[in-house]
Each structure stands twice: as structure tokens, then as C-alpha cells.
Amino acid sequence: MSSRIVNTTSVKRLRTVCYEKNWVSSQGVFLGKSPLLYSLPLLLLEVTIILLTSNAIHHVLKHLGQSRVVSQMVTGILLGRSVLGQIKKFRRTVFPARGTFLLDTLSFFSLILSLFTIGIKTDLNLIKKPGKRALIIGIVGSVLPFVLSSSAIMAMRPLFPSDLRSTVLLVFASRLSLSSFPVIADALGELHLLNSELGRIVVSAALVTDVFSWVLFVAFTTYGLVTEARSPAWAAASVAAFALLVLFIVFVARPATKWVAKRTPPGELLDEGPFVWLLLTALALGLLTEIMGYRSLLGAVMLGLVLPGGMPVGVTMMERVDSSFLALFLPSYLALAGFRTDLSMLHSLDEWGALELVVILCYVGKLVGSVAASLYLKMPLRDAITVGLMANIKGIIEISFINDWGDREVVTVEHYSIMTLSMMCITAVTVPLIKLLYNPSVRYVSRKRRTIQHTNPNCELRLLACIHNEDQVAGVLDLLESSHATRDSPISLTVLHLSELVGHTASILRPHKRTHRSSANPSPSDHIVNAFRYFEQQQSSPGAVSVHPFVAISPYSTMYNDVCSLALDRKVHVILLPFHKQSDFVSETASHAFRSLNRSVLDFAPCSVAILVNQSLPGGTTCARTNCLLQRVAVYFLGGPDDREALAYASRIAANNDIYLDIIRIVLRGNSTNAEPDEEALQDEHLMEEFRDRHGRNERIVYMEKAVEDGEGTAAVVGELSNKYDLLLVGRRKGLESSPLTSGLSEWSEFPELGIIGDMLAVAHFERMVSIMVVQQQQLDRVAGEEGGDGGGGVAGARVEERARMVANIVNPNNKQQEEVKDVLIHRQT
């Protein structure tokens, strides 16, 4: 071996290094010149320098589409022997060998705990039914690169340098041929693609191949230990020791952790005692597997995979480990890998070329295999290439294997530097290409009309109701009850229970299935689905309402992908979203995450969208009733596609004989009747005529027109009439904010996602409980994310006074503008 890597992360070499540095005696006792007190201030300095430098570099590189992995490795190269480390004074002062010993050890412990927490958050149920696409892509994408690279290595072995003719190249090729589940899950999470369609496929494929690779690793390592054993008794002892370790994990650690989790109050984290014992157990198992001859990471991974994720174990690890210890020391692990990379050692073109040939064959083979499998599954070419790129993402797992080879002195500094640079370059090229090629929201742009207005009134109405918690069920049930579903005009309701991804690694979007276990201990999803199932069974007309429950668990930042993709697959006409504020008339709560989700769905939805501001009864009071509580309903119609969609939904409500419906049309006073109407005005009149033709003889429907001069007049009309109703239907009027009917109202809008009229109604305090439903018609030519920001907020000076005056018009009906009012009845009751 021409040279060794200065790397002390291996547990196996820990004591040896201490001996060589004279830090411990042969009995393992620290000597007078203890590195601990010497290294603590230096440790803080080194961690601070690495974090600050890494963040600064990432701030620059993220504009080029780079991930944090690349930034951290570039940080290490910058601080290492290749750049600043060439300055001897800097290296001896800031990063001396004795000073980096503690940082090296802590960063390695952070890697063990990181894989332990990822194991806990991994749902092994994904392996039971990975899906046809994930299975094919995972197998083909792993076998093809390994066959290509290993064949080339065996054929060209005589041409390789002598120190590369061992099995290290085959091991390196086998590692590159696989996909690392933790690496891909972390990278896709950083790209906000974890719950995208392709993201789910690649994560499932990576999980299958990763678990399979760990099983093979254990099998081959065990075989090697048995064949190299000094005696049959020693071989039997090695196998028995590992078997006992597995039995301990499955039959002691898992039941004990589940017992502690059951005793933890709902919503609470683990106590400090069980939490510390879990961490110590993970580190101890890592030490034991290293002593047995396996990798120290194996024990922590095995323990994590068998422990339950979610609350409270997974969430405890995420909040107490991920956000503290790992946030400090895990970046140092990658930075130290770059720190050990010495570019000055890359002087042998033969060895460089041999290793790069293996890298290229594995990368191209994996790309071609994944693309071919995707095309076989009839994916578009662009998506197939994206899948191949996602499967090729490399990161901390590959670096840990290379570090391990360095610890065991299997590779030289030159080999080590080539391998780490190759891993960094693969990720540096792959991640920006994924960002360039794949935008999941493009899939939701539908050129097919999926609106209520363009659906036959007698056809099935397909709704998607998004529910975050049980308190939001009552308002949706009230709306469904008023919608008058019959066998001739049925409603297909898809219920989607949305939960934040906490304590798990992979997102979930699946149909809800009630199990025997959930009967004894029902989950929040069970409660929500039961309410809708009961509503379905209580319909007087069998088949009038059909309920299809789903569950989505994903990060709130990209949860709109779940909503929009399910709406597209289910061919939904309307997505029903709850307003982000909830009130029980005693207190009010608001969720910024809910609001951000609503805004994203409005931007990307492949159909119409409605936001329900439920201000009726407190949540849960109407879950078991069948009598309609929304008896007086009104529609404010100012014109435009969103208002037409609201009127189309009101047309279905009008068929309910228990509901009184008022159509309130607000028009501009003095509008010239000689002017040629535009296309929008013609569509407004056409839909209004259709409404009259269908419901002209309905005694419960009243049509009225209110003539106003400006937006203040519109506010006065809304304030005068709104207190009479239980439910108000309004259009969002996107793109029509500058209309004379609403002039001056948008300047002080607090909730732009509700539109001008919806925002006024949401902030008003009515004398009775009034719910508001704001409707946006499907945008066929939308530009994704064109609004941006949260918008809203107050204004100063005169605008504040104007807002107070306009809100007063809504709240106090007596403060109305004197104007000419013309009531036109479709049919007057006698």
C-alpha cells in the first residue's frame, strides 16, 4: 500500500490510533496529555468553521441547483490539503490530527444515529407491496450496471495497475450499482419531490434494492467469516453470536420499545430515560457488529428497521436527534470526507482511468437500465430519464463505504480521492438535471373541462374533500346534505385525510383500509371515514352518495401533489378545501401550513376548487345527523368564470326541496345597454338563462338584481343581505380584481386566496352563523405559481380608514348605501 488515509472513524481502529498517538495506555486509561480537554475548544471552532463555510457555499451553489451534499464536500475540499490545508500553519492550528480526532469520532457517531433514525422512519410495508413499476425499475436498474461493470473489470483486469487487480473494484462496482434509500429519500425531500409520482416510484425501488443489498452483505460477510475462521468452533460461534444479536433485536428491543410507546401519552414524546437507552442501544449494537466482523452501521440499521415509526418513537428521534446532534455533526462527516481528499495525489492516469471507467459504466448502466425499464412500463421518455437520474443520486452512504475501505487500508489516498470526487461529481450533475427535466405540476395541467358548469346536471358529480382533522367533517357533511344527491344525480365523494409526514421517511398516498386492529384502537382516519360512511348509509336513495376514502401522509410543503394527483386520477370536478382558520366561537386557530396548501392547490389544480369557510356549528356536532342545517343559501353573482361555477353548484342545491335559494346579481348602475357585450358577458347571460329554464317554477328560488356604482356599493349590498343566510356561495373572481364592481376592495384584502368578496365575508362578524364557499373554476391556461407569496396584510393611513368603513358596511346592515334596488322573482310564493 503506497500510502494510508488519516481516518479514525472506524471503531476497529479507534484504540490503535490512541496507542499510536500516546493518548491512552495499554489499559485504555487516558494519559496526562489527554486530547479531550485539548480538543473541546478546537472541536467547537472546527464545527463552527465547517457549518459557516458550508452554509455560505450552499447559498451560492443552490442557485446552480446543487444539494447540500455537494456543498458540504466542497467545504471539506476547500479546508483540506487540496486548498487551504496546504498552508501548514492553518492546518496545524485549526485542523491538526489530534484536534480532529474528536470531531472525526462524533461525526461517525452521527452517521450511525442518522441511519438509526432513518431506519425507524422507514415503513417496511413498502417492501411487501412495492408495486410493479418500482420492482422492475429497482431490479433492472441494479442488475444491468453491475453486469456491465463487472464484465468490463474481469475482461480488462490484466490492463489495470497491480494495486487495483484485487476485488476492491468489484465491491466498488456493486455499491455503485445499487440505490441508497436514505440518500435518495433525503435528496428528493430537499428537492420537494418526495411525494411526487416519480419520487414515490424511485423511493420504493431504492428501498427494495437497499434492503436486498444489506441482506446480501450479511450473507457474504457471514460466509467470509466462516471460511476464514480458525476452527469450526470459531465459525459456529460467529454465526451464533450474530443470530443472538438478531433475536435480541426482534424479541427484546422491539417489544420493549413498543411497550414504552404504548405507555407514552398521545401526542407526547418519549421520556428522557427510554430515549437515552435507545441511543445507547443503537451505538452498542454498532460496536458489537463491528467486533463480529460486520460493518458498525449494520447493528443500528437493523434496530431502526424493526422499531415502530411515527409517534412517539420516530417523532422523538426527529426532534431530539435530527434537529440537534445530527444538524451539528452530520455535515462534518461529509466535510471530513472532502477534507481527506488530496487532489495533489492524482498523478497516475492509469489508476484514474481505471476507476473512472468503473464509475462511468455503473452510472450509464444504471441510467440505461432504469430508463429502459421505465419505457417498458410505458412512461414518457422525459419521465423515464428523470427516473434514471433519481436512481443515480449518490451521497453519504456511498461515502461511508469509501471511508470504511480507507479505514481498513483497502485503498490508497489516490484511490480514495478519485472515488469521493466521483461521488460528488455524480450528484453535482444529477440533481440539477432532475430539477431541469421534472416539474410534477405540469402533469396537472388538464385540457379537459372538469368543472360543474360544463357537466351535465344529471351526471355524477365527483368531489374530492380534503380533511385535516375531525372538526372539519361537520361542515362538509352539511354541504353534501344540501347538494341533494339522488340516484339520477349521484355524488361520488373521494375523502382524503391529510396528515403531515412526521416520524417517517417515505410519503404515503393510499386507499384507507380498516383493519381488525383499528376496530379496537381507531385512528383519526378511522373516525373521519366512519362519519362519511355513516352519511353514505343514511341516504334515502341507495347509491346516491358513494364514498371512496384515501389517506395521504406527506410534507405540507408538497402536499398539493397528493391532492392534485388524486384529483386527476379520480377525474374530480371539484376539490373541496377547508379554510385555514377554524373557530368554535370561543377561540380561533389558524394554520399557515393549511393556508399554504390551499394556495398551492388553487394554483395547480386540474379541476375546479372550492374553499369552505365553515362558521356553522362547532366541529363534530353534525356528524351523526341527517337533517339539512343549511336552509337558506345565497349566491353573489358579479360575472366571470368563477361566479358561473358558483352558480352551477347552486343549481344542484336548488333541487333540494328543503332549501331556499337566492340569486343575488350585482350589476353596475348606468352600464350602457347599447354597448356590445363581450364573450364573458354572453356566457354569464347564457348560464343565467339555463338556470331560469331549469328552475323557473321553483317557488323556493328568488332572483334579484342590485345596482351599484362602485366597490363600496358592492360592500354595502353584501353587508345588507348576508346576515339572512346559512351558506353564501361566491366566486373567487381571479383576474377580475380591477372590475368596477369591486374597485378599491382588493387593496386591503387579508386573504387573497378567497377573492375579494370571499375575503370580506370571512373577516366579517355576522349576527348568525354563516358559512362561505368560495369557488374557483378550473384554469385551463394557468401559469403555475403566478401569485406567489402570502399576500394580504393591512395598509396605513387613509387605507386603514377605508377598510374600517367598508367592514362596517358589512357588519352593520343599517349603514348601507341608499340606492335603487330592483327585485325580480323567478317565482313568488302565494
PDB file of N, CA and C in Angstrom, residues 141-143 145-146 149 153 168-180 354-367 391-395 397-399 401-402 405 418-420 422-424 426:
ATOM      1  N   GLY A 141     -32.534  -1.714 -12.888  1.00  0.00           N
ATOM      2  CA  GLY A 141     -31.590  -0.618 -12.683  1.00  0.00           C
ATOM      3  C   GLY A 141     -30.406  -0.986 -11.833  1.00  0.00           C
ATOM      4  N   SER A 142     -30.425  -2.134 -11.172  1.00  0.00           N
ATOM      5  CA  SER A 142     -29.288  -2.577 -10.367  1.00  0.00           C
ATOM      6  C   SER A 142     -28.496  -3.688 -11.032  1.00  0.00           C
ATOM      7  N   VAL A 143     -29.208  -4.588 -11.695  1.00  0.00           N
ATOM      8  CA  VAL A 143     -28.535  -5.730 -12.313  1.00  0.00           C
ATOM      9  C   VAL A 143     -27.721  -5.305 -13.532  1.00  0.00           C
ATOM     10  N   PRO A 145     -26.219  -2.377 -14.505  1.00  0.00           N
ATOM     11  CA  PRO A 145     -24.909  -1.732 -14.295  1.00  0.00           C
ATOM     12  C   PRO A 145     -23.880  -2.668 -13.674  1.00  0.00           C
ATOM     13  N   PHE A 146     -24.314  -3.562 -12.789  1.00  0.00           N
ATOM     14  CA  PHE A 146     -23.356  -4.475 -12.187  1.00  0.00           C
ATOM     15  C   PHE A 146     -22.818  -5.461 -13.218  1.00  0.00           C
ATOM     16  N   SER A 149     -20.355  -3.435 -15.538  1.00  0.00           N
ATOM     17  CA  SER A 149     -19.095  -3.045 -14.897  1.00  0.00           C
ATOM     18  C   SER A 149     -18.259  -4.264 -14.522  1.00  0.00           C
ATOM     19  N   ILE A 153     -14.582  -5.204 -15.858  1.00  0.00           N
ATOM     20  CA  ILE A 153     -13.474  -5.348 -14.902  1.00  0.00           C
ATOM     21  C   ILE A 153     -12.767  -6.689 -15.101  1.00  0.00           C
ATOM     22  N   VAL A 168     -11.401  -5.084  -4.872  1.00  0.00           N
ATOM     23  CA  VAL A 168     -11.941  -3.798  -4.453  1.00  0.00           C
ATOM     24  C   VAL A 168     -12.776  -3.157  -5.556  1.00  0.00           C
ATOM     25  N   LEU A 169     -12.348  -3.329  -6.824  1.00  0.00           N
ATOM     26  CA  LEU A 169     -13.117  -2.752  -7.920  1.00  0.00           C
ATOM     27  C   LEU A 169     -14.483  -3.400  -8.046  1.00  0.00           C
ATOM     28  N   LEU A 170     -14.558  -4.704  -7.858  1.00  0.00           N
ATOM     29  CA  LEU A 170     -15.857  -5.380  -7.929  1.00  0.00           C
ATOM     30  C   LEU A 170     -16.776  -4.913  -6.800  1.00  0.00           C
ATOM     31  N   VAL A 171     -16.212  -4.750  -5.610  1.00  0.00           N
ATOM     32  CA  VAL A 171     -17.017  -4.256  -4.492  1.00  0.00           C
ATOM     33  C   VAL A 171     -17.485  -2.832  -4.764  1.00  0.00           C
ATOM     34  N   PHE A 172     -16.573  -2.003  -5.296  1.00  0.00           N
ATOM     35  CA  PHE A 172     -16.925  -0.629  -5.637  1.00  0.00           C
ATOM     36  C   PHE A 172     -18.029  -0.606  -6.685  1.00  0.00           C
ATOM     37  N   ALA A 173     -17.935  -1.458  -7.689  1.00  0.00           N
ATOM     38  CA  ALA A 173     -18.948  -1.507  -8.742  1.00  0.00           C
ATOM     39  C   ALA A 173     -20.295  -1.974  -8.196  1.00  0.00           C
ATOM     40  N   SER A 174     -20.273  -2.950  -7.298  1.00  0.00           N
ATOM     41  CA  SER A 174     -21.537  -3.431  -6.733  1.00  0.00           C
ATOM     42  C   SER A 174     -22.215  -2.353  -5.903  1.00  0.00           C
ATOM     43  N   ARG A 175     -21.424  -1.540  -5.208  1.00  0.00           N
ATOM     44  CA  ARG A 175     -22.010  -0.463  -4.408  1.00  0.00           C
ATOM     45  C   ARG A 175     -22.612   0.615  -5.306  1.00  0.00           C
ATOM     46  N   LEU A 176     -21.926   0.959  -6.391  1.00  0.00           N
ATOM     47  CA  LEU A 176     -22.431   1.973  -7.314  1.00  0.00           C
ATOM     48  C   LEU A 176     -23.662   1.485  -8.070  1.00  0.00           C
ATOM     49  N   SER A 177     -23.806   0.187  -8.223  1.00  0.00           N
ATOM     50  CA  SER A 177     -24.939  -0.342  -8.978  1.00  0.00           C
ATOM     51  C   SER A 177     -26.237  -0.258  -8.198  1.00  0.00           C
ATOM     52  N   LEU A 178     -26.154  -0.094  -6.888  1.00  0.00           N
ATOM     53  CA  LEU A 178     -27.340  -0.067  -6.046  1.00  0.00           C
ATOM     54  C   LEU A 178     -27.801   1.367  -5.802  1.00  0.00           C
ATOM     55  N   SER A 179     -29.040   1.494  -5.345  1.00  0.00           N
ATOM     56  CA  SER A 179     -29.588   2.792  -4.967  1.00  0.00           C
ATOM     57  C   SER A 179     -29.738   2.825  -3.455  1.00  0.00           C
ATOM     58  N   SER A 180     -29.263   3.881  -2.829  1.00  0.00           N
ATOM     59  CA  SER A 180     -29.337   4.003  -1.378  1.00  0.00           C
ATOM     60  C   SER A 180     -30.635   4.703  -0.995  1.00  0.00           C
ATOM     61  N   ALA A 354      -8.858   3.781 -14.716  1.00  0.00           N
ATOM     62  CA  ALA A 354      -9.479   2.509 -14.355  1.00  0.00           C
ATOM     63  C   ALA A 354     -10.685   2.727 -13.446  1.00  0.00           C
ATOM     64  N   LEU A 355     -10.512   3.565 -12.436  1.00  0.00           N
ATOM     65  CA  LEU A 355     -11.622   3.809 -11.528  1.00  0.00           C
ATOM     66  C   LEU A 355     -12.757   4.578 -12.204  1.00  0.00           C
ATOM     67  N   GLU A 356     -12.406   5.554 -13.032  1.00  0.00           N
ATOM     68  CA  GLU A 356     -13.439   6.329 -13.713  1.00  0.00           C
ATOM     69  C   GLU A 356     -14.199   5.478 -14.726  1.00  0.00           C
ATOM     70  N   LEU A 357     -13.533   4.495 -15.305  1.00  0.00           N
ATOM     71  CA  LEU A 357     -14.228   3.583 -16.213  1.00  0.00           C
ATOM     72  C   LEU A 357     -15.313   2.812 -15.469  1.00  0.00           C
ATOM     73  N   VAL A 358     -15.002   2.373 -14.256  1.00  0.00           N
ATOM     74  CA  VAL A 358     -15.997   1.671 -13.441  1.00  0.00           C
ATOM     75  C   VAL A 358     -17.158   2.604 -13.099  1.00  0.00           C
ATOM     76  N   VAL A 359     -16.831   3.837 -12.727  1.00  0.00           N
ATOM     77  CA  VAL A 359     -17.870   4.810 -12.380  1.00  0.00           C
ATOM     78  C   VAL A 359     -18.778   5.078 -13.568  1.00  0.00           C
ATOM     79  N   ILE A 360     -18.173   5.301 -14.736  1.00  0.00           N
ATOM     80  CA  ILE A 360     -18.966   5.617 -15.928  1.00  0.00           C
ATOM     81  C   ILE A 360     -19.845   4.441 -16.333  1.00  0.00           C
ATOM     82  N   LEU A 361     -19.280   3.236 -16.286  1.00  0.00           N
ATOM     83  CA  LEU A 361     -20.072   2.054 -16.657  1.00  0.00           C
ATOM     84  C   LEU A 361     -21.246   1.870 -15.702  1.00  0.00           C
ATOM     85  N   CYS A 362     -21.011   2.049 -14.419  1.00  0.00           N
ATOM     86  CA  CYS A 362     -22.105   1.898 -13.446  1.00  0.00           C
ATOM     87  C   CYS A 362     -23.154   2.992 -13.626  1.00  0.00           C
ATOM     88  N   TYR A 363     -22.701   4.221 -13.832  1.00  0.00           N
ATOM     89  CA  TYR A 363     -23.646   5.336 -13.977  1.00  0.00           C
ATOM     90  C   TYR A 363     -24.482   5.173 -15.240  1.00  0.00           C
ATOM     91  N   VAL A 364     -23.809   4.932 -16.350  1.00  0.00           N
ATOM     92  CA  VAL A 364     -24.528   4.784 -17.618  1.00  0.00           C
ATOM     93  C   VAL A 364     -25.404   3.532 -17.594  1.00  0.00           C
ATOM     94  N   GLY A 365     -24.865   2.440 -17.032  1.00  0.00           N
ATOM     95  CA  GLY A 365     -25.651   1.215 -16.967  1.00  0.00           C
ATOM     96  C   GLY A 365     -26.904   1.385 -16.132  1.00  0.00           C
ATOM     97  N   LYS A 366     -26.775   2.059 -15.008  1.00  0.00           N
ATOM     98  CA  LYS A 366     -27.948   2.286 -14.149  1.00  0.00           C
ATOM     99  C   LYS A 366     -28.936   3.218 -14.830  1.00  0.00           C
ATOM    100  N   LEU A 367     -28.422   4.236 -15.510  1.00  0.00           N
ATOM    101  CA  LEU A 367     -29.293   5.158 -16.231  1.00  0.00           C
ATOM    102  C   LEU A 367     -30.034   4.443 -17.348  1.00  0.00           C
ATOM    103  N   ALA A 391     -32.463   7.595  -9.578  1.00  0.00           N
ATOM    104  CA  ALA A 391     -31.868   6.362  -9.073  1.00  0.00           C
ATOM    105  C   ALA A 391     -30.349   6.455  -8.977  1.00  0.00           C
ATOM    106  N   ASN A 392     -29.746   7.419  -9.659  1.00  0.00           N
ATOM    107  CA  ASN A 392     -28.285   7.569  -9.682  1.00  0.00           C
ATOM    108  C   ASN A 392     -27.757   8.539  -8.641  1.00  0.00           C
ATOM    109  N   ILE A 393     -28.621   9.106  -7.823  1.00  0.00           N
ATOM    110  CA  ILE A 393     -28.153  10.061  -6.807  1.00  0.00           C
ATOM    111  C   ILE A 393     -27.268   9.340  -5.786  1.00  0.00           C
ATOM    112  N   LYS A 394     -26.120   9.905  -5.519  1.00  0.00           N
ATOM    113  CA  LYS A 394     -25.187   9.331  -4.543  1.00  0.00           C
ATOM    114  C   LYS A 394     -25.010  10.298  -3.385  1.00  0.00           C
ATOM    115  N   GLY A 395     -24.566   9.753  -2.250  1.00  0.00           N
ATOM    116  CA  GLY A 395     -24.420  10.620  -1.089  1.00  0.00           C
ATOM    117  C   GLY A 395     -23.655   9.974   0.036  1.00  0.00           C
ATOM    118  N   ILE A 397     -24.100   7.498   2.107  1.00  0.00           N
ATOM    119  CA  ILE A 397     -23.921   6.047   2.245  1.00  0.00           C
ATOM    120  C   ILE A 397     -22.724   5.581   1.418  1.00  0.00           C
ATOM    121  N   GLU A 398     -22.650   6.046   0.180  1.00  0.00           N
ATOM    122  CA  GLU A 398     -21.508   5.672  -0.659  1.00  0.00           C
ATOM    123  C   GLU A 398     -20.196   6.196  -0.066  1.00  0.00           C
ATOM    124  N   ILE A 399     -20.249   7.420   0.474  1.00  0.00           N
ATOM    125  CA  ILE A 399     -19.052   7.984   1.102  1.00  0.00           C
ATOM    126  C   ILE A 399     -18.643   7.162   2.320  1.00  0.00           C
ATOM    127  N   PHE A 401     -19.039   3.955   2.735  1.00  0.00           N
ATOM    128  CA  PHE A 401     -18.364   2.739   2.274  1.00  0.00           C
ATOM    129  C   PHE A 401     -16.925   3.048   1.874  1.00  0.00           C
ATOM    130  N   ILE A 402     -16.725   4.156   1.174  1.00  0.00           N
ATOM    131  CA  ILE A 402     -15.363   4.525   0.767  1.00  0.00           C
ATOM    132  C   ILE A 402     -14.512   4.830   1.995  1.00  0.00           C
ATOM    133  N   TRP A 405     -13.405   1.584   3.517  1.00  0.00           N
ATOM    134  CA  TRP A 405     -12.271   0.983   2.797  1.00  0.00           C
ATOM    135  C   TRP A 405     -10.974   1.685   3.174  1.00  0.00           C
ATOM    136  N   ILE A 418     -10.102   9.757  -5.786  1.00  0.00           N
ATOM    137  CA  ILE A 418     -10.831   9.562  -7.046  1.00  0.00           C
ATOM    138  C   ILE A 418     -12.274   9.143  -6.766  1.00  0.00           C
ATOM    139  N   MET A 419     -12.459   8.238  -5.824  1.00  0.00           N
ATOM    140  CA  MET A 419     -13.811   7.748  -5.533  1.00  0.00           C
ATOM    141  C   MET A 419     -14.698   8.851  -4.958  1.00  0.00           C
ATOM    142  N   THR A 420     -14.189   9.608  -3.997  1.00  0.00           N
ATOM    143  CA  THR A 420     -15.006  10.657  -3.393  1.00  0.00           C
ATOM    144  C   THR A 420     -15.321  11.759  -4.398  1.00  0.00           C
ATOM    145  N   SER A 422     -15.608  11.352  -7.577  1.00  0.00           N
ATOM    146  CA  SER A 422     -16.595  10.782  -8.498  1.00  0.00           C
ATOM    147  C   SER A 422     -17.998  10.846  -7.907  1.00  0.00           C
ATOM    148  N   MET A 423     -18.124  10.496  -6.616  1.00  0.00           N
ATOM    149  CA  MET A 423     -19.446  10.558  -5.967  1.00  0.00           C
ATOM    150  C   MET A 423     -19.977  11.984  -5.962  1.00  0.00           C
ATOM    151  N   MET A 424     -19.101  12.935  -5.666  1.00  0.00           N
ATOM    152  CA  MET A 424     -19.529  14.329  -5.631  1.00  0.00           C
ATOM    153  C   MET A 424     -19.948  14.816  -7.018  1.00  0.00           C
ATOM    154  N   ILE A 426     -21.048  13.011  -9.539  1.00  0.00           N
ATOM    155  CA  ILE A 426     -22.307  12.371  -9.958  1.00  0.00           C
ATOM    156  C   ILE A 426     -23.487  13.148  -9.405  1.00  0.00           C
TER     157      ILE A 426
END
